Coordinates of C-alpha atoms (C1' of nucleotides) in Angstrom, one line a residue:
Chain G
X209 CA 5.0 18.8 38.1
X210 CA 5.8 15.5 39.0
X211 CA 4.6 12.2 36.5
X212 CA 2.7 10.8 39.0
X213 CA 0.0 12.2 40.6
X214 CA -0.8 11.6 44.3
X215 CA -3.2 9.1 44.9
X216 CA -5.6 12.1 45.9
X217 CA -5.6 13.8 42.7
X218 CA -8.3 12.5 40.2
X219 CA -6.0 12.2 36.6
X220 CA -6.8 13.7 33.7
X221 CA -9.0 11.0 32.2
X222 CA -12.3 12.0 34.5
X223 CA -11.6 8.7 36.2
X224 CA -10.1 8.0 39.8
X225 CA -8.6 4.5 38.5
X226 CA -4.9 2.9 38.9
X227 CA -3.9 2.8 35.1
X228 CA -4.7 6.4 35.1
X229 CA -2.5 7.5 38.0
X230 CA 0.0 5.5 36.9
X231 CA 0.2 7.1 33.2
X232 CA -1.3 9.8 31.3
X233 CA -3.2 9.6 28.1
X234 CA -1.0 11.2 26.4
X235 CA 1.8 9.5 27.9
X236 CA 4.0 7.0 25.6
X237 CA 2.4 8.4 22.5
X238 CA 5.4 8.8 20.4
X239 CA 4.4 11.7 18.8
X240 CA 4.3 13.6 21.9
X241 CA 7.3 12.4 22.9
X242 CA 9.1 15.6 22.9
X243 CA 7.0 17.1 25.3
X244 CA 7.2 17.7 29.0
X245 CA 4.9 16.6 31.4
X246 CA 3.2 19.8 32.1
X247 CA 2.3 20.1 28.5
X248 CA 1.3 16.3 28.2
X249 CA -1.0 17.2 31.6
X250 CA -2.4 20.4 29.6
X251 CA -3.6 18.6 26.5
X252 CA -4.5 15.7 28.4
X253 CA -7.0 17.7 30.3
X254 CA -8.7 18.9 26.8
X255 CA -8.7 15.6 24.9
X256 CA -12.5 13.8 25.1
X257 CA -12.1 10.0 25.7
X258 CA -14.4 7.1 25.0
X259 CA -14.8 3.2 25.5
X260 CA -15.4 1.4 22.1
X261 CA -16.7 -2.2 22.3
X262 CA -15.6 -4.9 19.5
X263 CA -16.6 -4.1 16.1
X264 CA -17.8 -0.5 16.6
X265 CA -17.7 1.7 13.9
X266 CA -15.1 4.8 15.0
X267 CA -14.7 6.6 12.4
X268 CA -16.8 6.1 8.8
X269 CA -15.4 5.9 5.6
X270 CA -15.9 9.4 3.5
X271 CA -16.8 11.2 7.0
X272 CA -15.0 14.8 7.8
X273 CA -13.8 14.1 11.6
X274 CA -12.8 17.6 13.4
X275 CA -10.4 15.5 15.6
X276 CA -7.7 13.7 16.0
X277 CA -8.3 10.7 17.6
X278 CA -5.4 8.5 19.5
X279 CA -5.6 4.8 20.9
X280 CA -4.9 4.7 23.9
X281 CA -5.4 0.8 24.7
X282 CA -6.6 -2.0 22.5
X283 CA -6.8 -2.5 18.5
X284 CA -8.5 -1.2 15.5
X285 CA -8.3 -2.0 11.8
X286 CA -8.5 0.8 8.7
X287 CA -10.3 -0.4 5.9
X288 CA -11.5 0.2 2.8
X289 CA -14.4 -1.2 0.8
X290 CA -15.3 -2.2 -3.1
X291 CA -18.7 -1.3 -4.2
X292 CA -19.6 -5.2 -4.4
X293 CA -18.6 -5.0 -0.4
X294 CA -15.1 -6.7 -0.6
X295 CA -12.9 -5.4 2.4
X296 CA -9.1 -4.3 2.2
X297 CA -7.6 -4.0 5.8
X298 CA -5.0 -1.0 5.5
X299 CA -3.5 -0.9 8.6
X300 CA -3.6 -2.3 12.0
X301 CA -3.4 0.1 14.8
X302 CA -2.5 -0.5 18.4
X303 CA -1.4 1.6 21.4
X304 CA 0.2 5.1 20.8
X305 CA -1.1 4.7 16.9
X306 CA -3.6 8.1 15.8
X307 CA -5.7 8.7 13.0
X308 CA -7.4 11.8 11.0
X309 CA -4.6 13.9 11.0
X310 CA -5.1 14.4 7.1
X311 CA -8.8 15.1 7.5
X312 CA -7.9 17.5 10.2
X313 CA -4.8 19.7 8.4
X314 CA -6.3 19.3 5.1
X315 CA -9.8 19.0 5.2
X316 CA -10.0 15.8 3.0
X317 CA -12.9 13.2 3.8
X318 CA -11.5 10.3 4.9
X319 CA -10.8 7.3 2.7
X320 CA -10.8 4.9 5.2
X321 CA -13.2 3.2 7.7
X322 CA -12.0 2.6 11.5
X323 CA -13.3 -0.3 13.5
X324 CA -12.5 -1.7 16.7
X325 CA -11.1 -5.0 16.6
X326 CA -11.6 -5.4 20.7
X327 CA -12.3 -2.8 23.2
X328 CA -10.3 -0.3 22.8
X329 CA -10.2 3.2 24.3
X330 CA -9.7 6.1 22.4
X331 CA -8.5 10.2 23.4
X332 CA -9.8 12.5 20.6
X333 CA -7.7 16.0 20.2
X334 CA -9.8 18.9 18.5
X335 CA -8.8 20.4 15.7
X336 CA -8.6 24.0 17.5
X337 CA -6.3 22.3 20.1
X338 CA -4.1 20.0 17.6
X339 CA -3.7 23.1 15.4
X340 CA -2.9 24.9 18.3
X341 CA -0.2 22.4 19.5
X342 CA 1.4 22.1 16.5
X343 CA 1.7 25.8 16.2
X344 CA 3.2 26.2 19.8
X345 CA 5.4 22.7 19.4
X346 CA 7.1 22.8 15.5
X347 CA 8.6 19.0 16.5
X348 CA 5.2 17.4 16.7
X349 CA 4.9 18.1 12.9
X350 CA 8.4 16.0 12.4
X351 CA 7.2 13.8 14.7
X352 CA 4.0 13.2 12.4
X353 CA 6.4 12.9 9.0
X354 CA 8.6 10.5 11.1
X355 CA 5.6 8.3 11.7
X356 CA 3.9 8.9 8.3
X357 CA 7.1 7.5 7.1
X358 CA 7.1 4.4 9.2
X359 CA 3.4 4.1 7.8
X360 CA 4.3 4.5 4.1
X361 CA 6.8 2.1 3.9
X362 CA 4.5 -0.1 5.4
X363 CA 1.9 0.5 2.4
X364 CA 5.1 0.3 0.8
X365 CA 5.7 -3.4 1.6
X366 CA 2.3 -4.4 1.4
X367 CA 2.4 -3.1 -2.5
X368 CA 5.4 -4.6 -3.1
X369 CA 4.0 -7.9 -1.5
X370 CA 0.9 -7.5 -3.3
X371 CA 2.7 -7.2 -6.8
X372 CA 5.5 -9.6 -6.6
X373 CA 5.8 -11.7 -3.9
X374 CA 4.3 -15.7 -3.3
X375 CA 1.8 -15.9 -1.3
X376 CA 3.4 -17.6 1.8
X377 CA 5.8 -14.6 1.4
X378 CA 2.8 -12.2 2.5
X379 CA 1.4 -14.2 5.3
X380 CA 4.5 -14.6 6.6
X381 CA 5.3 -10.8 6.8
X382 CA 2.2 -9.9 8.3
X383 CA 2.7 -12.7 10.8
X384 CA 5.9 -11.4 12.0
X385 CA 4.7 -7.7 11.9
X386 CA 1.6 -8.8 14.5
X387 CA 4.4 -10.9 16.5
X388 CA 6.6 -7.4 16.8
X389 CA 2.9 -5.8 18.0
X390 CA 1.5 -8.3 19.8
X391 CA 4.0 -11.2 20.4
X392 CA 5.3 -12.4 23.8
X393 CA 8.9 -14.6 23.9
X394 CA 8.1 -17.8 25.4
X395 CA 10.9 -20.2 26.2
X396 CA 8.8 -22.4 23.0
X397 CA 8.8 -19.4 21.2
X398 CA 7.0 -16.7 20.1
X399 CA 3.4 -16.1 21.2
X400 CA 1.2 -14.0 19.2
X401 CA -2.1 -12.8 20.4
X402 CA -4.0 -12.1 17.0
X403 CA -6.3 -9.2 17.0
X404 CA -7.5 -10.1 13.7
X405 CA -10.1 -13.6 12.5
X406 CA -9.0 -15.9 9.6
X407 CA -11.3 -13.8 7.3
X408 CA -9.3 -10.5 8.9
X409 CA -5.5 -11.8 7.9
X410 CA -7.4 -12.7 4.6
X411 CA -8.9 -9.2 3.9
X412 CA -5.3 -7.7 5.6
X413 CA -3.1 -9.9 2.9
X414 CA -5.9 -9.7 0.1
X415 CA -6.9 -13.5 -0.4
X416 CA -9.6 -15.6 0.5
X417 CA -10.3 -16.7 3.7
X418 CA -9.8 -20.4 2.8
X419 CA -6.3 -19.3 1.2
X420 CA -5.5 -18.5 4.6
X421 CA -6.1 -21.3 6.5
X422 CA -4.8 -23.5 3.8
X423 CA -1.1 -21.6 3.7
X424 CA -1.2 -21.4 7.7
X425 CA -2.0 -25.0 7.5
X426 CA 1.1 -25.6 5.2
X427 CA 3.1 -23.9 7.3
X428 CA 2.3 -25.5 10.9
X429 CA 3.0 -28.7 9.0
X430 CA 6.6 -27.7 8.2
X431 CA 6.4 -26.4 12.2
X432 CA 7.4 -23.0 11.9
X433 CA 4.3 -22.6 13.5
X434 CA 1.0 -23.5 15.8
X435 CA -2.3 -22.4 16.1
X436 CA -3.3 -22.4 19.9
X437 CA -7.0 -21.9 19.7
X438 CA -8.4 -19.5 17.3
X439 CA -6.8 -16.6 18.4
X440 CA -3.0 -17.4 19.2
X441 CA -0.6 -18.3 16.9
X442 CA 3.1 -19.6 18.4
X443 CA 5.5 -18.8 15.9
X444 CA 8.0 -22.0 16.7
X445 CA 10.8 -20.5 13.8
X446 CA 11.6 -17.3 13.6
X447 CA 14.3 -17.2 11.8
X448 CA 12.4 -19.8 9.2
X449 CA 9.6 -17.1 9.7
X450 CA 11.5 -14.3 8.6
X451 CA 13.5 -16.2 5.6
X452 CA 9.8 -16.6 4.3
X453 CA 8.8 -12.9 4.6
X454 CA 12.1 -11.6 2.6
Chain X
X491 CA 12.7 41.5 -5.7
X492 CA 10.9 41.1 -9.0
X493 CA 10.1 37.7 -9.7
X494 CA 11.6 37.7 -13.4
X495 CA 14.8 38.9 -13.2
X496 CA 16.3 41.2 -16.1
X497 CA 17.9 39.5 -19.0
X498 CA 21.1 40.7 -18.0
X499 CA 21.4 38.6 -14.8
X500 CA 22.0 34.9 -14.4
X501 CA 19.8 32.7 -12.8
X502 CA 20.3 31.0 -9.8
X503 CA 20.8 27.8 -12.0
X504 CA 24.1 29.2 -13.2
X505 CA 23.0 28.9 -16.6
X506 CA 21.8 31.9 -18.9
X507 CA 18.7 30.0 -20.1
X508 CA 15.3 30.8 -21.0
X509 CA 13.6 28.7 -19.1
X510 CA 15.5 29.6 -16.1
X511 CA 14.8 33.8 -16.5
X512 CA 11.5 32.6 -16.6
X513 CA 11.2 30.2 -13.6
X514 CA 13.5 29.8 -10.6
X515 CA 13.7 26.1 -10.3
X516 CA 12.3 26.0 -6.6
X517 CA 9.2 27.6 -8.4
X518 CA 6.3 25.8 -9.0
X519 CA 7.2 23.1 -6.0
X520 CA 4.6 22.9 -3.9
X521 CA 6.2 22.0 -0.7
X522 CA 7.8 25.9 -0.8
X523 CA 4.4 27.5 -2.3
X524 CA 3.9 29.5 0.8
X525 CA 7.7 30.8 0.5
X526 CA 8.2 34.4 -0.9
X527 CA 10.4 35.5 -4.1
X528 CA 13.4 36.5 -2.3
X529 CA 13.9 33.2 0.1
X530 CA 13.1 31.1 -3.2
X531 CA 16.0 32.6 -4.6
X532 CA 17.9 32.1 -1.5
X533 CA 17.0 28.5 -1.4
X534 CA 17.6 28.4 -4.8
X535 CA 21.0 29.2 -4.6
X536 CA 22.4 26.6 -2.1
X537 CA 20.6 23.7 -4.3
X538 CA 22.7 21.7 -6.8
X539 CA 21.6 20.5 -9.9
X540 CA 22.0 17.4 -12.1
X541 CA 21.0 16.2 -15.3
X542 CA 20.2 12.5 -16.0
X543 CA 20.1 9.9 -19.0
X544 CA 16.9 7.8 -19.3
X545 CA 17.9 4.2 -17.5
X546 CA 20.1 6.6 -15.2
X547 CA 20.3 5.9 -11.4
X548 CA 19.7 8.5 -9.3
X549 CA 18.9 6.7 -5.9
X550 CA 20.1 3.5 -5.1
X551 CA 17.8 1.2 -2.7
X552 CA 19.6 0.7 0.8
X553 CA 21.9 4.0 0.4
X554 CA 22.0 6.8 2.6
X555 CA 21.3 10.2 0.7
X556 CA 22.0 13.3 2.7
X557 CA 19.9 15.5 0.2
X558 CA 16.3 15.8 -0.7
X559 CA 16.0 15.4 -4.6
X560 CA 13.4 17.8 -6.0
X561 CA 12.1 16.6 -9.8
X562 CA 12.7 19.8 -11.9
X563 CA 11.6 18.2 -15.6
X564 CA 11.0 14.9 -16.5
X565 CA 10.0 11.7 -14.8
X566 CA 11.3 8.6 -12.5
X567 CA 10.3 5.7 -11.1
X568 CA 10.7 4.7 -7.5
X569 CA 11.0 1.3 -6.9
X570 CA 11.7 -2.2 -5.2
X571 CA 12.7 -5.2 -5.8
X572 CA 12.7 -8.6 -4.7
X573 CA 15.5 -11.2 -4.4
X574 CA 14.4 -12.9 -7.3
X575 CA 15.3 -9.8 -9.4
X576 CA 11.2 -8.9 -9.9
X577 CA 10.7 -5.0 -9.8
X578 CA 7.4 -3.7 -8.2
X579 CA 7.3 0.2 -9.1
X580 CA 5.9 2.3 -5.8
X581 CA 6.0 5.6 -7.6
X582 CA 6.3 7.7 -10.6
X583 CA 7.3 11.3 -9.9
X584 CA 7.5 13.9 -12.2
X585 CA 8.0 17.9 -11.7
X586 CA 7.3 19.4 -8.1
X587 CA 8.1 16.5 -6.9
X588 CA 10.6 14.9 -4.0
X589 CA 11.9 12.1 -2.3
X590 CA 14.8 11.5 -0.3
X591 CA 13.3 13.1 2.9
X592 CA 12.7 10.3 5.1
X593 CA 16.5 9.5 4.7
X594 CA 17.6 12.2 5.5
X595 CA 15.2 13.6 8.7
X596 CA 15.3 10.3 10.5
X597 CA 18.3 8.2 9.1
X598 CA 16.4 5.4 7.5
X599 CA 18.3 3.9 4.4
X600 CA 16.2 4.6 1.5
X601 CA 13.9 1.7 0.5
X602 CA 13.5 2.2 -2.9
X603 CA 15.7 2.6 -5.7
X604 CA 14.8 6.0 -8.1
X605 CA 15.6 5.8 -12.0
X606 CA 14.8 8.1 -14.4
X607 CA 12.0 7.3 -16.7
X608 CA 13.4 10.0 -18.9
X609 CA 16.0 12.8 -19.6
X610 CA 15.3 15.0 -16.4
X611 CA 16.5 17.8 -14.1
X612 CA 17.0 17.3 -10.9
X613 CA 17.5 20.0 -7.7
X614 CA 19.5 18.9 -4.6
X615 CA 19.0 20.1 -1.3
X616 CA 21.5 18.9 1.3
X617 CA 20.6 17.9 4.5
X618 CA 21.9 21.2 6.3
X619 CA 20.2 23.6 4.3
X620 CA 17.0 21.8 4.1
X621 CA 16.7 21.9 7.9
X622 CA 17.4 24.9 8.5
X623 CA 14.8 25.9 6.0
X624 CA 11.9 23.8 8.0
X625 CA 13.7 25.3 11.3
X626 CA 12.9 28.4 9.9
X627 CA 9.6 27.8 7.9
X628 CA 7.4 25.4 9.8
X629 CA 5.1 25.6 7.2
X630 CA 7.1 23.6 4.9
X631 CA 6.6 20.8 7.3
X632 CA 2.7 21.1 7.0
X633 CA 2.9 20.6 3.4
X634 CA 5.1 18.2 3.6
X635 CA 2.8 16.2 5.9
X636 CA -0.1 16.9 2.9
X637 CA 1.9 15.9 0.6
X638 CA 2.7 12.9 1.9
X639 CA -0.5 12.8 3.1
X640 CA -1.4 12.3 -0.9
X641 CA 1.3 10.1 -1.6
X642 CA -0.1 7.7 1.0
X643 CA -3.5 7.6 -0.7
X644 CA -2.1 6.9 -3.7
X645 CA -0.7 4.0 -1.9
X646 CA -3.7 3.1 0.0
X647 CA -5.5 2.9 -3.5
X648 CA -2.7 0.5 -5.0
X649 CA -3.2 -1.7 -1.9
X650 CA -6.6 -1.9 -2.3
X651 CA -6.5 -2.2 -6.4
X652 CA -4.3 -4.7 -5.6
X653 CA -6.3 -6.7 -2.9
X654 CA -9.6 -6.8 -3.9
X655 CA -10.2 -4.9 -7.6
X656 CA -9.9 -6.5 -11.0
X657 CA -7.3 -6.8 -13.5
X658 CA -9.1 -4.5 -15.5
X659 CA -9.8 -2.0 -12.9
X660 CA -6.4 -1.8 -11.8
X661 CA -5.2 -0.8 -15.2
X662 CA -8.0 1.6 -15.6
X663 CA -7.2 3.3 -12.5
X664 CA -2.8 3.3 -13.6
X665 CA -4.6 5.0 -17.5
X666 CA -6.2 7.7 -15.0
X667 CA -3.2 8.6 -12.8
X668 CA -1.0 8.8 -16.0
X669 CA -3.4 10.9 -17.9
X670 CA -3.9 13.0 -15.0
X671 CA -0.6 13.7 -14.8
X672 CA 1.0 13.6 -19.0
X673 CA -2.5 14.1 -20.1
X674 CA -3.5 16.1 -22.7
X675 CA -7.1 17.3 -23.6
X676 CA -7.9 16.8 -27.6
X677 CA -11.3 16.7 -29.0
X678 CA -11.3 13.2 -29.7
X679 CA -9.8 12.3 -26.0
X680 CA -6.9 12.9 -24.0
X681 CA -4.1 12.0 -25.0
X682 CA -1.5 10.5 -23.0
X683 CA 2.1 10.3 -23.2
X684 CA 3.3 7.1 -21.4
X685 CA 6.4 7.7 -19.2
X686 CA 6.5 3.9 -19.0
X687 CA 6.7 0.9 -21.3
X688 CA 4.4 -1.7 -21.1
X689 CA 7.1 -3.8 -18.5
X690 CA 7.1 -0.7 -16.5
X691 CA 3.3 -1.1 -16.6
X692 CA 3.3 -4.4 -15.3
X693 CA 5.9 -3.8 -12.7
X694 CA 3.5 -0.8 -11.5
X695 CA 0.2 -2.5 -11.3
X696 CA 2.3 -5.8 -10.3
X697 CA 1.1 -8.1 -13.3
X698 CA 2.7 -9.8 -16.3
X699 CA 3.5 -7.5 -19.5
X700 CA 2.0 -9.7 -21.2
X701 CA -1.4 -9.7 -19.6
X702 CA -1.1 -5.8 -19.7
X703 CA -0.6 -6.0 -23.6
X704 CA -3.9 -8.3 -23.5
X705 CA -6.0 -6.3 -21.2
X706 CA -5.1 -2.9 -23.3
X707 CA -5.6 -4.7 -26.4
X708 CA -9.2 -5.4 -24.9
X709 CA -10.0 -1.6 -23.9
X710 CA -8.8 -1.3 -27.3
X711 CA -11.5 -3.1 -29.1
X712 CA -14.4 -2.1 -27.0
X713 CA -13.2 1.6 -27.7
X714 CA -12.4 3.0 -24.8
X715 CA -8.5 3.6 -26.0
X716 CA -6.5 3.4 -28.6
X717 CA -2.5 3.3 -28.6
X718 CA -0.8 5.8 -30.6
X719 CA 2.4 4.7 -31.3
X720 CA 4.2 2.7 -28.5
X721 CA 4.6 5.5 -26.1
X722 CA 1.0 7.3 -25.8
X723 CA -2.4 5.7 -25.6
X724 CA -5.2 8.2 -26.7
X725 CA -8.3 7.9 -24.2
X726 CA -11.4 8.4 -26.1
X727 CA -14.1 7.5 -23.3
X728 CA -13.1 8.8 -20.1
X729 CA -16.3 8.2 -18.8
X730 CA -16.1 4.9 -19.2
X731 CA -12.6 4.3 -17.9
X732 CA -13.5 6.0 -14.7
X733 CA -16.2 3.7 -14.5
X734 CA -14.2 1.1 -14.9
X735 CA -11.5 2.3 -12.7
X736 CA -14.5 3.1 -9.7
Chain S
dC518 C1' 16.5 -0.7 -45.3
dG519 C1' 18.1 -3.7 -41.9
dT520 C1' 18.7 -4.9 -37.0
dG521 C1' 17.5 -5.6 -32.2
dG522 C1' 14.6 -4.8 -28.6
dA523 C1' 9.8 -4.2 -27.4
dT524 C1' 5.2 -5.7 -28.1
dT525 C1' 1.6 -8.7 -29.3
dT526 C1' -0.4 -13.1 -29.9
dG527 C1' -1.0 -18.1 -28.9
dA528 C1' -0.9 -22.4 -26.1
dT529 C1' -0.5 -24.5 -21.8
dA530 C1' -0.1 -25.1 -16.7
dC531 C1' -1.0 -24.0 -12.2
dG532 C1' -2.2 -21.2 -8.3
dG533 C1' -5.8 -19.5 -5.8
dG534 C1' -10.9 -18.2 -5.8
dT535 C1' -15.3 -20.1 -5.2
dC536 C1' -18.8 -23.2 -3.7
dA537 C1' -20.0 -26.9 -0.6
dA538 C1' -19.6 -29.9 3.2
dT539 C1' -17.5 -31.0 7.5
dG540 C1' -15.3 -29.9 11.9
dA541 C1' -14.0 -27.4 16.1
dG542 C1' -14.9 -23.9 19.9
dG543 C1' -17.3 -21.2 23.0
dG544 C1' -21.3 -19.5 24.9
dT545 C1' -26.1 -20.4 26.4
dG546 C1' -29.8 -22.7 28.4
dG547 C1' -31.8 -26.7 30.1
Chain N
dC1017 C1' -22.5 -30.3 34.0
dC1018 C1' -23.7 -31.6 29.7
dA1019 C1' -26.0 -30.9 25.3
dC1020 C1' -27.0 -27.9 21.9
dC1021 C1' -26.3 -24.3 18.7
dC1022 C1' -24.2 -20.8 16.3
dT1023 C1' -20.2 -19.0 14.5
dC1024 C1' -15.8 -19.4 12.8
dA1025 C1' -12.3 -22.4 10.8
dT1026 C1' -10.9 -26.2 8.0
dT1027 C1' -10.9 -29.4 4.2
dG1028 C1' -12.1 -31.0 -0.5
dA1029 C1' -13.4 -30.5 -5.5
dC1030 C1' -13.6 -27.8 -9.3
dC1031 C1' -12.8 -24.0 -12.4
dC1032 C1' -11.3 -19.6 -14.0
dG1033 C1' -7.7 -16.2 -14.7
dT1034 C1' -3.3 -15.1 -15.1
dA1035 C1' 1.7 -16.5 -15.3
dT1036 C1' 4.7 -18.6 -18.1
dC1037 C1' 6.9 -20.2 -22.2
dA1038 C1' 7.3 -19.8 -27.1
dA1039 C1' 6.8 -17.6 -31.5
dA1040 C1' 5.5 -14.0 -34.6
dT1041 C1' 5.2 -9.2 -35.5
dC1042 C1' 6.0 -4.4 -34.8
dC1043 C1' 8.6 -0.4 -34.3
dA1044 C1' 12.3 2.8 -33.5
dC1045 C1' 16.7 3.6 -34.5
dG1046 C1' 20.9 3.6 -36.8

DNA sequence: CGTGGATTTGATACGGGTCAATGAGGGTGG
DNA sequence: CCACCCTCATTGACCCGTATCAAATCCACG
């Protein structure tokens, strides 16, 4: 069972296509990391994928998904809403990220919305199958805590953020944590490709749009950074950067 | 294996108590609901156990705990803080409930500090015991992931509260967690006993005490509350603070 | 009954939200 | 290829809400 395929095999995805042979679906997903390639091949072959284009809905706010669904290339935000239609971003999620596992195990409806930020590509696991794998592989469920973890102390930042830290201080650390997703070195700096508008940091931090550009404004003035176009940001001080975040 | 022992026979708390004959103290913990008597008891016997003063740490923030902490009476905070000395409260626990398990399956340091809100009884599992106990009941881990699974809504909630809600709202929404949890029913309201003072208020919902005295004082004169003493607020219009709190 | 810490109340300042107008990009069609 | 338009981002003015500072009062405890 080698990791890759010959060319003459058609991969698991349904699709005869280069980035396919060269990696499975369920290849780099840390929470399969544990397992071996046949096993990676077996689920591969019962996940369902799909295409989503920017700003489709994935997955609705209150809905009872049967699935676990895993992104398997691009970006999509988690957000919830206020009755007077005020958006809070919860989390950002990239490559190798999932989502409805708690809707899944526990049947709960889920309490976020899930919209692509870009065209992303998605591999949904079934709930027969996911319970099944978990059953048959105990260290996916650690796997799941260990990540869970990594999520809450996320929420955990962003509270404490929320509650007691300046403004600049919140920007800042959601600046650095899209450079550690999305950031390429340069020999200038940092450049951070920004899956998220000015009104998306603002609804991710929980300020006004306007707040945003005012504070990123500020802080290409001082030159820790620089917009390039609308949807880059070179971070030119890191280490200015991270003294802001705390 | 009768689940109350006779009189004659210690606990496994190595006291000769009434409370212990009537309850082992991994009883009632919902992480080991699916456990039967006899491992209970086995469990029960490899855990130590520690009282602590109100003000008392039991966790400090950055250490490196090599035991999960279960909450066996009583109440704590979990917190952070930021360099500035300005304390943002993440969590209050009370019985059946547990922390320290991040630290000790993965090896992070612990990101929040945990002081007891109260005199309370606490349960120690070390690191050993309590994975062997997963090894053997992979169960646990499920509830586990629920349970943090709940603790990150909880979270999700105080980021949004604190993003995009009001003042108002936000303190409604603190009233309703606290009742649900030190509630009691009375037929002019639920009465609540307040595990925190007004400061730990604030530092839980992230504002000024004083704006928490002023906002209470409010619900106070529209009726919806009424403080009873300095340590429990009496809710005498739930409907209306659920409203409030959406 | 007195003392000290916690809470409430009051006055003031300032940060950030909101509204409004201007400016910059990127895509489309002439 | 350029002009236009539409959307998104920026900038400015103003105002409200909450933090902050200060003082008075309350309450629990010895």
């Amino acid at each position: 069972m080698a990791s890759s395929a010959p060319a003459s095999r058609s991969c698991s995805c349904g699709q005869h296509c280069a980035h396919c042979l060269e990696k499975l679906c369920t290849h780099g997903i840390p929470i399969f990391a544990s397992l071996a390639v046949d096993q990676l091949e077996k689920i591969a072959g019962k996940t369902l994928h799909r295409s989503y284009e920017k700003g489709e809905t994935i997955l609705e706010e209150g809905s009872h998904p049967d699935y676990v669904a895993i992104l398997n290339g691009g970006s999509v935000k988690a957000s919830r809403f206020t009755a007077d239609g005020r958006e809070q971003i919860l989390y950002v999620f990239s490559e190798g990220d999932f989502f409805g596992e708690q809707n899944l195990l526990f049947d709960r409806p889920a309490v976020y919305a899930v919209t692509a930020l870009e065209p992303c590509r998605l591999c949904f696991l079934y709930k027969k199958d996911f319970q099944q794998l978990l059953a048959d592989n105990p260290d996916i469920g650690l796997r799941i805590i260990s990540e869970l973890g990594w999520r809450m102390s996320h929420l955990e930042n962003s509270v404490r953020n929320m509650g007691v830290r300046s403004l600049e201080s919140r920007i800042g650390a959601v600046l650095l944590e899209l450079a550690g997703k999305y950031g390429a070195k340069q020999d200038d700096g940092t450049l951070v490709r920004m899956p998220l508008s000015r009104e998306g940091l603002a609804n991710y931090i929980g300020i006004a749009r306007e707040t945003v550009s005012r504070k990123l404004g500020m802080l290409e003035d001082e030159g820790m950074i620089r917009s390039v176009g609308a949807r880059h940001i070179l971070i030119r001080d890191m280490k200015a950067l991270e003294e802001l975040a705390g």
